[in-house]
Short mmCIF file of C-alpha atoms and ligand atoms in Angstrom, two decimals:
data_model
loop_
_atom_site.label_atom_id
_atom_site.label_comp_id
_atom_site.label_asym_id
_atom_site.label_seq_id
_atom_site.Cartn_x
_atom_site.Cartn_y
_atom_site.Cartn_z
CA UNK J 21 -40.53 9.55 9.15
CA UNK J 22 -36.66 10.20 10.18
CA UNK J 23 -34.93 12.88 7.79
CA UNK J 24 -31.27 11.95 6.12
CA UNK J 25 -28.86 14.22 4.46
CA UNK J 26 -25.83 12.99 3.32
CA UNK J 27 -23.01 14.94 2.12
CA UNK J 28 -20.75 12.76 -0.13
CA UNK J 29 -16.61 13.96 -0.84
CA UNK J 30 -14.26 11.97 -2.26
CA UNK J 31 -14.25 9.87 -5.35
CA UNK J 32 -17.16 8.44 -7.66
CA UNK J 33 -17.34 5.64 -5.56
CA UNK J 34 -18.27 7.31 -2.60
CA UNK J 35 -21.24 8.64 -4.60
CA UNK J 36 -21.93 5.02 -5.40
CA UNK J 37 -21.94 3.76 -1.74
CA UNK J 38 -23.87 7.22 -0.45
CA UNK J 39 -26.77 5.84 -3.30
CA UNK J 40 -26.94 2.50 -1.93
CA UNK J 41 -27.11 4.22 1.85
CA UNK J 42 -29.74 6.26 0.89
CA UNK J 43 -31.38 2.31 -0.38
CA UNK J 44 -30.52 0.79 2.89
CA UNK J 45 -31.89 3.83 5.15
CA UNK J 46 -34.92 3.88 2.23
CA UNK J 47 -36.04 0.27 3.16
CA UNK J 48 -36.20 1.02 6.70
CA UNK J 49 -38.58 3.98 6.53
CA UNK J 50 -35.92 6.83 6.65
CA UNK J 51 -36.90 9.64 3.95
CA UNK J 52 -33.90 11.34 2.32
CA UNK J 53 -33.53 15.37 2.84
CA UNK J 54 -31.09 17.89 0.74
CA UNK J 55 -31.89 20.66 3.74
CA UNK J 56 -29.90 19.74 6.35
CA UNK J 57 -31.63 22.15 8.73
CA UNK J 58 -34.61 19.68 8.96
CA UNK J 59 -32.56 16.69 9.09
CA UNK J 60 -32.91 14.11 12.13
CA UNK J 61 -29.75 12.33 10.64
CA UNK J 62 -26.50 14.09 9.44
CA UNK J 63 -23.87 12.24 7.90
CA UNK J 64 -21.08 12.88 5.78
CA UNK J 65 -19.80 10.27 3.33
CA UNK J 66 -15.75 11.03 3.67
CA UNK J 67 -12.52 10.57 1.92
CA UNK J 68 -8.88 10.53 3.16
CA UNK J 69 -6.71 10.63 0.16
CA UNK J 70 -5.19 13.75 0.68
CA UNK J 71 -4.70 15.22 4.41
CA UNK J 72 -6.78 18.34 2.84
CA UNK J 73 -9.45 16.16 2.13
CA UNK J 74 -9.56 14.87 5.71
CA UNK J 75 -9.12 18.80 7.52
CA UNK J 76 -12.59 19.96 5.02
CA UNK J 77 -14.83 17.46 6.83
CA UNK J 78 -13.08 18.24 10.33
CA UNK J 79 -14.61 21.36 9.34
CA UNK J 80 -17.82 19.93 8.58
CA UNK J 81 -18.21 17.82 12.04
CA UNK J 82 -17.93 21.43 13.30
CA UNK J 83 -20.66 22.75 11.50
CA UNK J 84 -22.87 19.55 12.03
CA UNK J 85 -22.26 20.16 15.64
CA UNK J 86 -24.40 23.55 15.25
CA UNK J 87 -27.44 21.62 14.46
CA UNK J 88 -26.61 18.40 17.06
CA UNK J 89 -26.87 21.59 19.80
CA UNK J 90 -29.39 23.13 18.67
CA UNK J 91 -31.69 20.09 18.63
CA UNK J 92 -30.01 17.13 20.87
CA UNK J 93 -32.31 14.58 18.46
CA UNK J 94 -29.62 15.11 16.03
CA UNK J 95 -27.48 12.56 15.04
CA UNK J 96 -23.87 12.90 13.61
CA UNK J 97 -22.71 10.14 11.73
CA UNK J 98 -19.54 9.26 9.75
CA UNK J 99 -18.95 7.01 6.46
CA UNK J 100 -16.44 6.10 4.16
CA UNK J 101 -13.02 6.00 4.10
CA UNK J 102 -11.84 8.65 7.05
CA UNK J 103 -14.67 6.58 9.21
CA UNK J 104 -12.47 3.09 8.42
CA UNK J 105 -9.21 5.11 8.90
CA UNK J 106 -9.47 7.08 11.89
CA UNK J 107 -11.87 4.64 13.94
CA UNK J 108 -12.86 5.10 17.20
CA UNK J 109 -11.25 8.41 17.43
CA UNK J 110 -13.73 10.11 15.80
CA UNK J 111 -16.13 9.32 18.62
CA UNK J 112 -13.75 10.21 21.26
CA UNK J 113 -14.51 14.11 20.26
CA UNK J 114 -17.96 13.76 21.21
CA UNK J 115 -18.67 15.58 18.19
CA UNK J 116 -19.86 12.10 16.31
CA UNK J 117 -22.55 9.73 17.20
CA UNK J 118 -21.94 7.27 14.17
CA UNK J 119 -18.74 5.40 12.35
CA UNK J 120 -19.31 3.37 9.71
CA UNK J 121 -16.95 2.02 7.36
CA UNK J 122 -17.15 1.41 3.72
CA UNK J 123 -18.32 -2.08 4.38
CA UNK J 124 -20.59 -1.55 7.19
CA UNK J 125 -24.04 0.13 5.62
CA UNK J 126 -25.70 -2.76 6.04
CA UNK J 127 -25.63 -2.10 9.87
CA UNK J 128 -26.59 1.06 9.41
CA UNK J 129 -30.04 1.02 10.45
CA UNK J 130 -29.46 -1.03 13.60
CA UNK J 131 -26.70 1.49 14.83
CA UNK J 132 -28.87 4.48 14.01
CA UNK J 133 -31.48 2.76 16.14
CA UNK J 134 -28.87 2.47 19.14
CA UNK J 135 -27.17 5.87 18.46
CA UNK J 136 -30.44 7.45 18.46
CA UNK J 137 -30.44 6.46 22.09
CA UNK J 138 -27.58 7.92 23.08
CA UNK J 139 -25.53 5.12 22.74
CA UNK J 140 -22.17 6.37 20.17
CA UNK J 141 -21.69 3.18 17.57
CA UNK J 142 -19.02 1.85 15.42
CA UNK J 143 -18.70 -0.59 13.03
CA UNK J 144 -15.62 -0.36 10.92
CA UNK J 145 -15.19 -4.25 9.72
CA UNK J 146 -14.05 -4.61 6.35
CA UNK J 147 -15.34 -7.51 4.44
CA UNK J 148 -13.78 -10.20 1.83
CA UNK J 149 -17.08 -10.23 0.22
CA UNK J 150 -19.31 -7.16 0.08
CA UNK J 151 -20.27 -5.88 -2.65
CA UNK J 152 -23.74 -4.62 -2.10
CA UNK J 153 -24.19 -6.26 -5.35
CA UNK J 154 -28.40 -6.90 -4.56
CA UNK J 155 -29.33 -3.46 -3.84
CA UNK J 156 -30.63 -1.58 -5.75
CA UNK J 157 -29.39 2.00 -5.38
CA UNK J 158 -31.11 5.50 -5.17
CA UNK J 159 -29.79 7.73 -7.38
CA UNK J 160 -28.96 10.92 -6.19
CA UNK J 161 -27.96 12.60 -8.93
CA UNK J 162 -30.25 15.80 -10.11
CA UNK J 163 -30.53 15.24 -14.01
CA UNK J 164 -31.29 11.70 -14.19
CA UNK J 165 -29.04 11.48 -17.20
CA UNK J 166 -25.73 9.63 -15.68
CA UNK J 167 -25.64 7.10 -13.29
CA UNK J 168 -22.79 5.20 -11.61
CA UNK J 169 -22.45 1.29 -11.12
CA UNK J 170 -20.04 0.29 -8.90
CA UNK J 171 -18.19 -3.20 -10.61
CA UNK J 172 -15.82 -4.10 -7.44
CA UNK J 173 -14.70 -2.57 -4.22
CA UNK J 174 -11.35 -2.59 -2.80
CA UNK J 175 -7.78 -2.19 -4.32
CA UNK J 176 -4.94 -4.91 -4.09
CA UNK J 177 -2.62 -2.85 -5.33
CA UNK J 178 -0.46 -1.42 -2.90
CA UNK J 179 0.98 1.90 -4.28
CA UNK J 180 2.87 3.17 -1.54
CA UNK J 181 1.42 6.49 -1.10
CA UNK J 182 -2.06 5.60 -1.03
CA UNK J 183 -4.17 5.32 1.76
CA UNK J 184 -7.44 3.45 -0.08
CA UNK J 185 -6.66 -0.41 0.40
CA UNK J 186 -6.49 0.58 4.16
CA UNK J 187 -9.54 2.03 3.85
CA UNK J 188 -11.31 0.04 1.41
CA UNK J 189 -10.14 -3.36 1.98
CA UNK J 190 -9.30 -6.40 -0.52
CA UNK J 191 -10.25 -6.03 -4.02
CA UNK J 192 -13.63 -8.13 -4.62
CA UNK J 193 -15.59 -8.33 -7.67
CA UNK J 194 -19.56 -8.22 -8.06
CA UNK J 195 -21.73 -11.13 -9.81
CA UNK J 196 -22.05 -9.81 -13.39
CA UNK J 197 -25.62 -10.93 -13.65
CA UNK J 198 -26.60 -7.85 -10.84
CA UNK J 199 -24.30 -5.08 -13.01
CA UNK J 200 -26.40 -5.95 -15.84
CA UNK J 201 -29.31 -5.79 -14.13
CA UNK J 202 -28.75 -2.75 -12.78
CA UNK J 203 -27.58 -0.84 -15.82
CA UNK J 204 -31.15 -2.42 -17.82
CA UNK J 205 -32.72 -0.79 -14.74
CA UNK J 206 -31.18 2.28 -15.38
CA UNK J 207 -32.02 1.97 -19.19
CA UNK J 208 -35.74 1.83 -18.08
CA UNK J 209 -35.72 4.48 -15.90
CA UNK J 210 -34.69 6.88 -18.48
CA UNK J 211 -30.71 7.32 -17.94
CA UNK J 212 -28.56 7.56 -20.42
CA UNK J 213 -25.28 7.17 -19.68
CA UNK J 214 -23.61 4.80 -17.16
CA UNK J 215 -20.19 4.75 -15.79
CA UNK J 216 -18.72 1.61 -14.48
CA UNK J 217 -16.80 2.06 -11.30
CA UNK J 218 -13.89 0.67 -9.19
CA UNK J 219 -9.97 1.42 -8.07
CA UNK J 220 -8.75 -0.74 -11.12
CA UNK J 221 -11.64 -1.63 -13.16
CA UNK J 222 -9.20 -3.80 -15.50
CA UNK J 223 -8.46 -6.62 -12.41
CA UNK J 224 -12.37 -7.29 -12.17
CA UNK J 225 -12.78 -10.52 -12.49
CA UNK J 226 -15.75 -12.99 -11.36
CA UNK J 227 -15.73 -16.89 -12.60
CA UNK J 228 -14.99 -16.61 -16.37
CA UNK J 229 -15.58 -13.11 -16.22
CA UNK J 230 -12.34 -10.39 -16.79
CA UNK J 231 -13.61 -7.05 -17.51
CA UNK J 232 -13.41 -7.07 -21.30
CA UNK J 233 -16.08 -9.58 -21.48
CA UNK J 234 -18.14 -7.52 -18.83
CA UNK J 235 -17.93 -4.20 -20.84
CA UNK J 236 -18.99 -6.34 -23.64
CA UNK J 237 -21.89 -8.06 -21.87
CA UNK J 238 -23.26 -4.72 -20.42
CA UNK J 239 -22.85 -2.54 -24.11
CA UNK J 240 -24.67 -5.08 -25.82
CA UNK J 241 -27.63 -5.30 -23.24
CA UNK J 242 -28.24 -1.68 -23.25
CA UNK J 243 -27.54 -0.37 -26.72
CA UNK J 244 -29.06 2.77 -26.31
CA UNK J 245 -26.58 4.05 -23.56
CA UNK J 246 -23.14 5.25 -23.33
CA UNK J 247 -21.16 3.37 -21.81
CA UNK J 248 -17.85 4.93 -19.52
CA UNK J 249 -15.84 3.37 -17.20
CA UNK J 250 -13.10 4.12 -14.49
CA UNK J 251 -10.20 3.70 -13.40
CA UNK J 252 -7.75 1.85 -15.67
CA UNK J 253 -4.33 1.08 -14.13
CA UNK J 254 -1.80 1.24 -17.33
CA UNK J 255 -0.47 -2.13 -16.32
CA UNK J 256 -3.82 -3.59 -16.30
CA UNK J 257 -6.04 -2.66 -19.09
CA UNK J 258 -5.38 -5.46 -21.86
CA UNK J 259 -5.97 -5.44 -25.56
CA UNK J 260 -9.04 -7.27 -25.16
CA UNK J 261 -10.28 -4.28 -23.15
CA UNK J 262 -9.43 -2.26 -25.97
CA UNK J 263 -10.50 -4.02 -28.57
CA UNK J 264 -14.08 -4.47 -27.00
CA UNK J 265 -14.23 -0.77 -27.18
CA UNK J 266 -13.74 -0.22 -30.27
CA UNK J 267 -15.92 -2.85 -31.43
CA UNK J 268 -18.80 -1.45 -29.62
CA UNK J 269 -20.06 2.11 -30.81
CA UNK J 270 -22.16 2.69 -27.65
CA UNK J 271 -18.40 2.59 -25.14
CA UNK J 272 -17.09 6.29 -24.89
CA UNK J 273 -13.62 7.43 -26.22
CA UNK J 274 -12.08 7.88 -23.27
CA UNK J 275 -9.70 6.33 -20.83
CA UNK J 276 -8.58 7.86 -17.31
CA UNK J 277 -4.97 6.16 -17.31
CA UNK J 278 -3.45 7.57 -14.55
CA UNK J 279 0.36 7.99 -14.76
CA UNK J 280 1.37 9.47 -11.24
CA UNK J 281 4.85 10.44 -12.67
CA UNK J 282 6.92 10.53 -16.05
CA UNK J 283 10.28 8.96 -13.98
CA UNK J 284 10.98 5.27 -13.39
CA UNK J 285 12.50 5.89 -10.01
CA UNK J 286 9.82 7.56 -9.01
CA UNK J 287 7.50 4.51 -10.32
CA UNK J 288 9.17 2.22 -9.24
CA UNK J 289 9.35 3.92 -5.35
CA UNK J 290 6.01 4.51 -5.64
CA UNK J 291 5.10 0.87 -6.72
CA UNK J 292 2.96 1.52 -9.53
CA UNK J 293 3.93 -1.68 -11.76
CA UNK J 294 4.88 -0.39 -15.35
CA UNK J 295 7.52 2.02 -16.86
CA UNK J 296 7.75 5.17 -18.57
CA UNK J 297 8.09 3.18 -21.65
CA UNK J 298 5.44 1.11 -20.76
CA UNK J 299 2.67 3.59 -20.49
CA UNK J 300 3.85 5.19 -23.66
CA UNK J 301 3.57 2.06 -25.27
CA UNK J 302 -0.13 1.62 -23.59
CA UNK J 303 -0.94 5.09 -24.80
CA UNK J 304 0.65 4.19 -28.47
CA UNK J 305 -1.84 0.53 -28.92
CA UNK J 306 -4.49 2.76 -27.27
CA UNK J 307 -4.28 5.17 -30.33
CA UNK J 308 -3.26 2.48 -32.91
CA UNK J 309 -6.76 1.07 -32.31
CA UNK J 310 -8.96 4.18 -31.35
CA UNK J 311 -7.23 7.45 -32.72
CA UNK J 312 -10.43 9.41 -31.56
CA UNK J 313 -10.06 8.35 -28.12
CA UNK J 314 -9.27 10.46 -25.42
CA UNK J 315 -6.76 9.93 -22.90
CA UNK J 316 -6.65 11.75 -19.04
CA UNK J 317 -4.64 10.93 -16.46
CA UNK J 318 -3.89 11.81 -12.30
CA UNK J 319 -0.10 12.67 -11.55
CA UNK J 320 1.45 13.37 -7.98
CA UNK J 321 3.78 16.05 -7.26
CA UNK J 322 6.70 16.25 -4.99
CA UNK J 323 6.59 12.51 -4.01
CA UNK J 324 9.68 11.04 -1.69
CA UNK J 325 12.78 12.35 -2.64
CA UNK J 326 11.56 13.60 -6.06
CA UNK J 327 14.73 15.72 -7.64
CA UNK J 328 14.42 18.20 -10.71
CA UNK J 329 15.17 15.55 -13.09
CA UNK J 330 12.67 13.45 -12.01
CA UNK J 331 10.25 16.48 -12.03
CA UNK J 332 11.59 16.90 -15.60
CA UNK J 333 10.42 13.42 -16.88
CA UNK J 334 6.54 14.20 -15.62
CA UNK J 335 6.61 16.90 -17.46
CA UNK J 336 8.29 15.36 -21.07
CA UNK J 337 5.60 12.20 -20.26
CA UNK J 338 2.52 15.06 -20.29
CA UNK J 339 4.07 17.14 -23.43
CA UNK J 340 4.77 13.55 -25.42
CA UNK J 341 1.04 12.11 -24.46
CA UNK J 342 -0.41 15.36 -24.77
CA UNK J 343 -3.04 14.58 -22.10
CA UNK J 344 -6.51 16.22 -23.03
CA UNK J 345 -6.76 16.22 -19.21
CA UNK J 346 -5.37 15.52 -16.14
CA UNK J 347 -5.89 15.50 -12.25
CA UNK J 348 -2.94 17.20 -10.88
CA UNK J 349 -1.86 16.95 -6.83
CA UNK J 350 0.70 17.79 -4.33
CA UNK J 351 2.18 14.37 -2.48
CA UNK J 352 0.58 14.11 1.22
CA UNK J 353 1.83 11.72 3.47
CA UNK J 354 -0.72 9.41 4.63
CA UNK J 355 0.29 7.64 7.95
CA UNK J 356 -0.01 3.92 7.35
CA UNK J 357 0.85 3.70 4.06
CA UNK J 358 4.41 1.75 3.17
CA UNK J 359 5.51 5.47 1.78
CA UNK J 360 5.10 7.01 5.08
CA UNK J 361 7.23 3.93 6.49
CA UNK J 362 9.78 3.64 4.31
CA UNK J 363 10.58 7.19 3.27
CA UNK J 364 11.00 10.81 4.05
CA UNK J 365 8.29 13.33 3.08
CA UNK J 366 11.54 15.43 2.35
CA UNK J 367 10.59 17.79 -1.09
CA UNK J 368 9.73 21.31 0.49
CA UNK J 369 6.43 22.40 0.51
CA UNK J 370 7.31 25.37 -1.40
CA UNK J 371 8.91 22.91 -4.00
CA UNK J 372 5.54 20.59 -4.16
CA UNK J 373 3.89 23.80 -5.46
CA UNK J 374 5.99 25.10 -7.66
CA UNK J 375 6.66 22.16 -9.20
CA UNK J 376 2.78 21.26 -9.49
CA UNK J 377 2.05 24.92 -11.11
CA UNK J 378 4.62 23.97 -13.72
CA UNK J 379 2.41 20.82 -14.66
CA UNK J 380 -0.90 22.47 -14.23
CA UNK J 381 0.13 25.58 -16.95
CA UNK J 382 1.78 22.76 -18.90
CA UNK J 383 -1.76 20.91 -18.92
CA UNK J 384 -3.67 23.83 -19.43
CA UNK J 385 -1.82 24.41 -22.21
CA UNK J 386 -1.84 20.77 -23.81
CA UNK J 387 -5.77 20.82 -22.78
CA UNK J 388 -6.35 23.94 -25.34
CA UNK J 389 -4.51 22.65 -28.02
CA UNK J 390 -6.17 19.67 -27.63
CA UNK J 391 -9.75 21.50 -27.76
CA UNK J 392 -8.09 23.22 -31.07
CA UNK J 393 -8.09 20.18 -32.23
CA UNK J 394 -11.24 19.98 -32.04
CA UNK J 395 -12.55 22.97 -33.74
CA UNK J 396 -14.53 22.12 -37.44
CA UNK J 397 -15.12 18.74 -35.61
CA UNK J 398 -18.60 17.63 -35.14
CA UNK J 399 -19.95 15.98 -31.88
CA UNK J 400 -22.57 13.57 -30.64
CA UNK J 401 -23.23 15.36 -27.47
CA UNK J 402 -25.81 14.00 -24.31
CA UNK J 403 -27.59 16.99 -22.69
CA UNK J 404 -27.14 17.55 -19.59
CA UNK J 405 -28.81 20.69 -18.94
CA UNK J 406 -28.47 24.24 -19.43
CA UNK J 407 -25.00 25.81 -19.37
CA UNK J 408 -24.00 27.87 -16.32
CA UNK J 409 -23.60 31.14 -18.36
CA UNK J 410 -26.58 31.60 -20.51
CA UNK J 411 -30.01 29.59 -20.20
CA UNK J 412 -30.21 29.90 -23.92
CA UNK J 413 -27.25 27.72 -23.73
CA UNK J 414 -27.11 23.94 -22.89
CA UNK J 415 -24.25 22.08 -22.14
CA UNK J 416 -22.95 18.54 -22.50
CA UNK J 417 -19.94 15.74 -23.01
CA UNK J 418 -18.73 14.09 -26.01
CA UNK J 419 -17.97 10.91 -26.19
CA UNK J 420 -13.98 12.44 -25.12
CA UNK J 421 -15.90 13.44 -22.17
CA UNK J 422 -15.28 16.88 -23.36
CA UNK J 423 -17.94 19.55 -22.18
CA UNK J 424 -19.52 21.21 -25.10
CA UNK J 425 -21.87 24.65 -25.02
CA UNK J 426 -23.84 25.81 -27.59
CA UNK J 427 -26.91 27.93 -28.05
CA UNK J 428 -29.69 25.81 -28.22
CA UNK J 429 -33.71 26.44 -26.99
CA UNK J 430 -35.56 23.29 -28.05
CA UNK J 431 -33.32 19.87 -26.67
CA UNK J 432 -33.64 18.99 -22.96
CA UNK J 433 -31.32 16.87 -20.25
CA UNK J 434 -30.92 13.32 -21.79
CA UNK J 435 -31.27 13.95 -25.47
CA UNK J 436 -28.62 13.44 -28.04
CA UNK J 437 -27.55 16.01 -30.23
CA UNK J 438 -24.94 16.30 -32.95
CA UNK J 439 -22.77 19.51 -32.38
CA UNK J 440 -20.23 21.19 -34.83
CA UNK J 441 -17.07 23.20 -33.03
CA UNK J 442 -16.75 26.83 -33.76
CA UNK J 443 -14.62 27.65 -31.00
CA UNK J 444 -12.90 26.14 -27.65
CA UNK J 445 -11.36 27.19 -24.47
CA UNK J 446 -8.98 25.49 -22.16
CA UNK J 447 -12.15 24.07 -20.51
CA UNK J 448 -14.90 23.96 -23.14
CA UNK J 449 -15.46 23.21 -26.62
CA UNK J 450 -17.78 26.32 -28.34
CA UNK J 451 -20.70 24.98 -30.83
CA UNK J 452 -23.76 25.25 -32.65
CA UNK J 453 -26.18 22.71 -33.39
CA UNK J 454 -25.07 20.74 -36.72
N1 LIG Z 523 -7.40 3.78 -8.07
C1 LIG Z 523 -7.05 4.94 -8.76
C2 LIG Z 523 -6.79 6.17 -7.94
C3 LIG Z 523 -7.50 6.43 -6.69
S1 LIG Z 523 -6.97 7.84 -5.78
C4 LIG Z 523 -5.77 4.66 -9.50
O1 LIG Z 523 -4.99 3.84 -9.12
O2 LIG Z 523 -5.54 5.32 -10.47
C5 LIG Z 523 -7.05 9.14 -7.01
C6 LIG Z 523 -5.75 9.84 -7.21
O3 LIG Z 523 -5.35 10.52 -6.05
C7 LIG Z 523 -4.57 8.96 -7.55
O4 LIG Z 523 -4.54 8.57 -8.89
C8 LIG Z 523 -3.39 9.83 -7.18
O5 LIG Z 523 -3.00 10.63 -8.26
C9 LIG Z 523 -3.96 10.70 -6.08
N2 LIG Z 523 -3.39 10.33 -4.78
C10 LIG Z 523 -3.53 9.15 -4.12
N3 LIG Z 523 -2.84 9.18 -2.96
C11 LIG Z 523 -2.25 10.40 -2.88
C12 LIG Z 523 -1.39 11.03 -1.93
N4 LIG Z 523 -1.00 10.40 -0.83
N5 LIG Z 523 -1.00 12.31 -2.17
C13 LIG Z 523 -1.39 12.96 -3.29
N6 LIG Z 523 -2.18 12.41 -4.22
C14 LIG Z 523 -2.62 11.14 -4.03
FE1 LIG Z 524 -4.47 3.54 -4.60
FE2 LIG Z 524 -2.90 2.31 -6.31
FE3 LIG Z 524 -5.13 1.11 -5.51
FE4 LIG Z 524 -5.25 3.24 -7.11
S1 LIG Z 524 -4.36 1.25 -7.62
S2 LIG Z 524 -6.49 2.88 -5.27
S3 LIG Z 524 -3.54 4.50 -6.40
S4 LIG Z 524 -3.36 1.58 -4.23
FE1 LIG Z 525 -11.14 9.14 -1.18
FE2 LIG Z 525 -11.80 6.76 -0.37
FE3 LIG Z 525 -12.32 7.50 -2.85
S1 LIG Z 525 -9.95 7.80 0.16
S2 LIG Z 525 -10.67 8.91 -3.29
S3 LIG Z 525 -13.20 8.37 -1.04
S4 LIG Z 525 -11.71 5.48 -2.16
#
């Protein structure tokens, strides 16, 4: 039997697709490895949001290369979304035996078979209809608490920074009936938790179905698990989306929203389709209806032409939300995109930082008085295993998808446990059992 290891960057849905790879391989007698020093197949499941992204797994090919010469059986073989966006030049360094795009897994056997032979392949066709909605995918994740269930693929939004509808295609979304039968599978086999995925979960829509009346559908046929989902684009996610979570118990308090900038003119050159005002007012209905609820968000940093005042108006947004957390990044240009056409990358790198430290200590800041918050609170909290500090501790997330630690000997991974707050950091709510 063949050995695979995959190594997966990027986003949750890259850990999605690297599952149902691991399926496809599965079904065609290829056993899945974590050592890669006994692996027949290397691949690396990739992501080109960020040019720093992209120059880690140039890296990697490197180090993959090690093994390829020290046993010429080896194959080297890349996925995702630098496969789709950098092509056939990937094989031209002789360093890669294997490109495969986010659509192409299906092929994957068939140009293992061929690569295996010496022969380089490609396959890089994106698809109007994929969805890899019949296969059933094997989880990779240790615990067995959490799985993810990818909804749709694609993105038809086209912010102008952002490199992911080149690489991921058109937005399409998957037959209902298979996302509920996937998350009842993963109710049998003993998870707890699910997380619904795609770029901009609130656009799914399949026959009758908009994603309100999905979330519904799949909290009310597994009622013992939690239910998450992400991402929300603030001009997308409706009342009805809203309102279905906080009619069902079993959907967790917390929305990633992300904002990507506090200024209009930035918004608007960056295409994202609301304004300031209308986020806030997202943010305010979000509250209105679920004041428990947590709210995170991604911004960018130093995008096109970005002045001080501009800069200003991210950081008002973050102190007015008061974000309980936040994914924070430096603009990168990504060639293709209608940002790279249209305008200068002209904010200094020097400026991109500074201007990103001020939001990060901002954030770190809102993040601890939002744990203070928190403090005399008590918590349902899913195990997820013991905490990295002390194996007398475990460690878990709220419904806020807060992590909590507290000392605890007798609960295990996948139980649910009611916590009371003692303490908090920046990063962590402190707790004993209730
Ligand atoms: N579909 C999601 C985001 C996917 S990419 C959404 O629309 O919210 C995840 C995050 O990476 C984005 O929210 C953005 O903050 C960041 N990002 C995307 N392109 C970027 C770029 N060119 N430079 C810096 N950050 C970027
Ligand atoms: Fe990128 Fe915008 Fe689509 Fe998100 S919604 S994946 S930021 S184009
Ligand atoms: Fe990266 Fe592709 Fe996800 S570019 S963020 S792996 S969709």
């Amino acid at each position: 039997m063949k050995k695979v290891y995959i190594e997966t960057y990027g986003c949750q849905m890259n850990v999605a697709d690297t599952e149902v790879v691991f399926s496809i391989l599965g079904r065609e007698g290829y056993a899945r490895t974590e050592e890669i020093g006994e692996a027949d197949v290397i691949m690396a499941n990739t992501c080109s949001v960020r040019d720093n992204a992209e120059q880690r797994i140039r890296g990697r090919i490197e180090q993959f290369n090690v093994y390829r010469k020290a046993r010429p059986e080896v194959v080297v073989g890349i996925l995702g979304c630098m496969a789709e966006r950098l092509k056939d030049t990937l094989l031209e360094s002789g360093k890669v035996d294997i490109v495969a795009g986010p659509d192409a897994y299906r092929s994957l056997p068939r140009l293992l078979a061929a690569a295996s032979q010496g022969h380089p392949q490609i396959d890089v066709l994106l698809s109007r209809e994929e969805t890899y909605g019949d296969i059933a995918p094997v989880r990779v994740d240790k615990n067995g608490v959490s799985a993810f269930i990818s909804i749709m693929r694609g993105c038809n939004n086209v912010c102008s920074y952002c490199v992911v509808p080149y690489t991921r295609g058109a937005e399409r979304s998957r037959d209902p009936r298979t996302i509920v039968h996937e998350a009842c599978a993963c109710a049998q086999q003993g998870y707890r938790e699910i997380t619904l995925l795609g770029q901009n979960v609130d656009s799914y829509r399949f026959g009758e179905y908009d994603f309100a009346r999905l979330l519904a559908m799949v909290a009310e046929s597994v009622p013992a698990l939690r239910i998450r989902f992400s991402t929300s684009n603030p001009q997308d996610i409706s009342d009805a989306v809203l309102e279905t979570m906080a009619a069902h118990g079993n959907i967790c308090r917390h929305i990633h929203l992300p904002v990507q900038s506090g200024s209009d003119r930035m918004l608007e050159k960056m295409r994202r389709r609301y304004t300031r005002e209308q986020y806030l007012d997202r943010v305010a209905k979000i509250r209105a209806l679920m004041p428990d609820c947590a709210i995170s968000t991604d911004v960018i940093a130093g995008f096109c032409s970005e002045t001080e005042d501009d800069h200003r108006d991210t950081l008002t947004l973050f102190e007015e939300v008061g974000f309980d957390a936040a994914f924070m990044f430096q603009y990168s240009e990504r060639p293709g995109t209608l940002a790279a056409k249209k305008y200068p990358d002209d904010v200094p790198p020097q400026v991109k930082t500074r201007r990103l430290e001020e939001i990060i200590a901002l954030q770190n800041r809102l993040s601890l008085e939002s744990n203070r918050r928190d403090v005399g609170k008590t918590f349902r909290v899913l195990v997820e295993g013991p905490s990295k500090r002390n194996p007398a501790e475990l460690c878990g997330r709220n419904s806020q998808n807060k992590m909590c630690v507290w000392p605890d000997t007798v609960h295990r991974a996948g139980d649910f446990v009611d916590v009371k707050i003692k303490d908090c950091s920046q990063a962590t709510l402190l707790g004993e059992l209730a």
